[in-house]
Amino acid sequence: MEARSKLIAVVVVIVAVAASATAVLMVFNKSADLMNSEFRVIVTGSMDGESRTEYEIETIPINSLVAVHKLKGNGAEDVKVGDVIGFYSPSLNGNIYHRVISIDPGSRTFTTKGDANTTMEYVGFDEANGIVVNVNHPAGEVVAFVKANILYLVIIVVLFFVMISAVSSLIRLWKE
């Protein structure tokens, strides 16, 4: 029985460390680098337009979790019309993810536009820093909820562990 308790304790510690690391990354709006990809939550509706079935990424609803493959070196050369790319916006102090609507190889620029926007942006090949490769709206809603309620969730988790500890102590006392 003791070996089982130690195993449970190790699993609890691993889960707690992973959850803590994830919470810290989310609070500071960062993402872990996983095999040259990162995950971001889309916080605006600029890509939440009509579904574009002719493209791999049809639309990106607000609060969607997106997987972004980082573009390094000449990676921007592989971007094609219809792809959703990321580029840094100093005014927002963060990335914007918009669809490529045209490419000018001569000037090495992409013309991008949010599906729900009317204005276009011109992005140099060297300014594009990622390409969206997957969208998961339900997972993004969960992340957005956790991010908005992190303090409450931490309190609930702490209370849960206090309760488990108290019940465990009571069971030990009862067995004696």
Coordinates of C-alpha atoms in Angstrom, one line a residue:
M1 CA 0.0 0.0 0.0
E2 CA 2.9 2.3 0.7
A3 CA 4.3 2.0 -2.8
R4 CA 0.9 3.0 -4.2
S5 CA 0.8 6.1 -2.0
K6 CA 4.2 7.1 -3.2
L7 CA 3.2 6.6 -6.8
I8 CA 0.1 8.8 -6.3
A9 CA 2.2 11.5 -4.6
V10 CA 4.6 11.5 -7.5
V11 CA 1.8 11.8 -10.0
V12 CA 0.1 14.6 -8.0
V13 CA 3.4 16.5 -7.9
I14 CA 4.0 16.1 -11.7
V15 CA 0.5 17.3 -12.5
A16 CA 0.8 20.2 -10.1
V17 CA 4.1 21.3 -11.6
A18 CA 2.7 21.0 -15.2
A19 CA -0.4 22.9 -14.2
S20 CA 1.6 25.6 -12.5
A21 CA 3.9 26.0 -15.5
T22 CA 1.0 26.2 -17.8
A23 CA -0.8 28.8 -15.6
V24 CA 2.3 31.0 -15.4
L25 CA 2.8 30.9 -19.2
M26 CA -0.9 31.8 -19.8
V27 CA -0.9 34.6 -17.2
F28 CA 2.2 36.2 -19.0
N29 CA 0.7 35.5 -22.4
K30 CA 3.6 33.2 -23.4
S31 CA 3.7 29.8 -25.0
A32 CA 5.9 26.8 -24.6
D33 CA 8.0 26.0 -27.7
L34 CA 7.1 22.5 -28.7
M35 CA 9.0 21.2 -31.8
N36 CA 9.2 24.6 -33.4
S37 CA 5.5 25.2 -32.8
E38 CA 3.6 27.2 -30.2
F39 CA 0.0 27.6 -29.1
R40 CA -1.8 30.9 -28.9
V41 CA -5.4 31.9 -28.0
I42 CA -6.9 34.3 -30.6
V43 CA -8.5 37.2 -28.7
T44 CA -10.1 39.3 -31.4
G45 CA -12.7 38.6 -34.0
S46 CA -10.7 39.7 -37.0
M47 CA -10.4 36.2 -38.4
D48 CA -14.0 35.2 -37.4
G49 CA -15.6 35.9 -40.8
E50 CA -17.5 33.7 -43.2
S51 CA -16.1 30.1 -43.5
R52 CA -13.5 29.9 -46.3
T53 CA -13.8 26.3 -47.3
E54 CA -11.3 26.7 -50.1
Y55 CA -8.5 27.1 -47.5
E56 CA -7.1 24.6 -45.0
I57 CA -7.8 27.1 -42.2
E58 CA -11.4 28.1 -42.9
T59 CA -12.0 30.7 -40.1
I60 CA -10.7 31.3 -36.6
P61 CA -13.5 32.2 -34.1
I62 CA -12.6 34.4 -31.1
N63 CA -11.1 32.4 -28.2
S64 CA -9.8 29.6 -30.5
L65 CA -6.5 27.9 -29.6
V66 CA -4.2 27.9 -32.6
A67 CA -1.1 25.9 -33.3
V68 CA 1.5 28.1 -34.9
H69 CA 4.5 26.7 -36.8
K70 CA 7.4 29.1 -36.4
L71 CA 8.9 30.5 -39.6
K72 CA 12.7 30.6 -39.5
G73 CA 15.2 31.4 -42.2
N74 CA 13.6 31.1 -45.6
G75 CA 10.4 29.6 -44.2
A76 CA 8.3 32.5 -45.5
E77 CA 9.2 31.4 -49.0
D78 CA 6.8 28.4 -48.5
V79 CA 3.8 30.5 -47.5
K80 CA 1.0 30.5 -50.1
V81 CA -2.2 32.5 -50.7
G82 CA -4.8 31.5 -48.2
D83 CA -2.4 30.6 -45.4
V84 CA -2.9 32.4 -42.1
I85 CA 0.4 34.0 -40.9
G86 CA 1.5 35.7 -37.7
F87 CA 3.4 38.9 -37.6
Y88 CA 4.4 41.2 -34.7
S89 CA 2.5 44.4 -34.1
P90 CA 4.3 47.0 -32.0
S91 CA 1.1 49.0 -31.3
L92 CA -0.5 45.8 -29.9
N93 CA 2.7 44.5 -28.4
G94 CA 1.8 41.1 -29.7
N95 CA 1.2 39.0 -32.8
I96 CA -1.6 39.5 -35.3
Y97 CA -2.8 36.4 -37.3
H98 CA -4.3 37.2 -40.7
R99 CA -4.8 35.5 -44.0
V100 CA -2.4 36.0 -46.9
I101 CA -4.5 37.3 -49.8
S102 CA -1.6 38.0 -52.2
I103 CA 2.2 37.6 -52.4
D104 CA 4.6 39.9 -54.2
P105 CA 7.9 38.0 -54.6
G106 CA 9.6 41.0 -56.1
S107 CA 9.2 43.2 -53.1
R108 CA 9.1 40.1 -50.8
T109 CA 5.8 41.2 -49.2
F110 CA 2.6 39.5 -48.2
T111 CA -0.7 41.3 -48.4
T112 CA -2.8 40.1 -45.4
K113 CA -6.3 40.7 -44.2
G114 CA -8.4 39.5 -41.4
D115 CA -11.4 37.6 -42.7
A116 CA -13.8 40.0 -40.9
N117 CA -11.8 43.1 -41.7
T118 CA -11.9 45.5 -44.6
T119 CA -8.3 46.8 -44.3
M120 CA -5.2 45.1 -45.5
E121 CA -1.7 45.0 -44.0
Y122 CA 1.6 44.6 -45.9
V123 CA 4.0 42.3 -44.2
G124 CA 7.6 41.7 -45.3
F125 CA 8.8 38.1 -45.7
D126 CA 11.2 38.7 -42.9
E127 CA 8.4 40.0 -40.6
A128 CA 6.2 36.9 -40.8
N129 CA 7.1 34.8 -37.8
G130 CA 4.6 31.9 -37.9
I131 CA 1.9 30.1 -39.9
V132 CA -1.3 28.7 -38.3
V133 CA -1.5 25.0 -38.9
N134 CA -4.4 24.0 -36.7
V135 CA -7.4 25.6 -34.9
N136 CA -9.3 24.2 -31.9
H137 CA -12.1 26.4 -30.7
P138 CA -13.3 24.4 -27.7
A139 CA -9.8 24.1 -26.3
G140 CA -9.3 27.8 -26.7
E141 CA -12.5 28.5 -24.7
V142 CA -11.2 26.3 -21.9
V143 CA -7.8 28.2 -21.9
A144 CA -9.6 31.5 -22.0
F145 CA -11.8 30.5 -19.1
V146 CA -8.9 29.3 -17.1
K147 CA -6.9 32.5 -17.9
A148 CA -9.8 34.7 -16.8
N149 CA -10.5 32.7 -13.6
I150 CA -7.0 31.6 -12.6
L151 CA -7.2 32.9 -9.1
Y152 CA -10.5 31.1 -8.4
L153 CA -9.1 27.9 -9.9
V154 CA -5.9 28.0 -7.8
I155 CA -8.1 28.5 -4.7
I156 CA -10.3 25.6 -5.6
V157 CA -7.2 23.3 -6.3
V158 CA -5.6 24.3 -3.0
L159 CA -8.9 23.7 -1.1
F160 CA -9.2 20.3 -2.9
F161 CA -5.8 19.2 -1.7
V162 CA -6.4 20.4 1.8
M163 CA -9.7 18.5 1.8
I164 CA -7.9 15.3 0.5
S165 CA -5.3 15.7 3.2
A166 CA -7.9 16.1 5.9
V167 CA -9.9 13.1 4.8
S168 CA -6.7 11.1 4.6
S169 CA -5.8 12.0 8.1
L170 CA -9.3 11.2 9.4
I171 CA -9.1 7.7 7.7
R172 CA -5.7 7.1 9.3
L173 CA -7.1 8.1 12.7
W174 CA -10.1 5.9 12.3
K175 CA -8.0 2.9 11.4
E176 CA -5.9 3.3 14.6

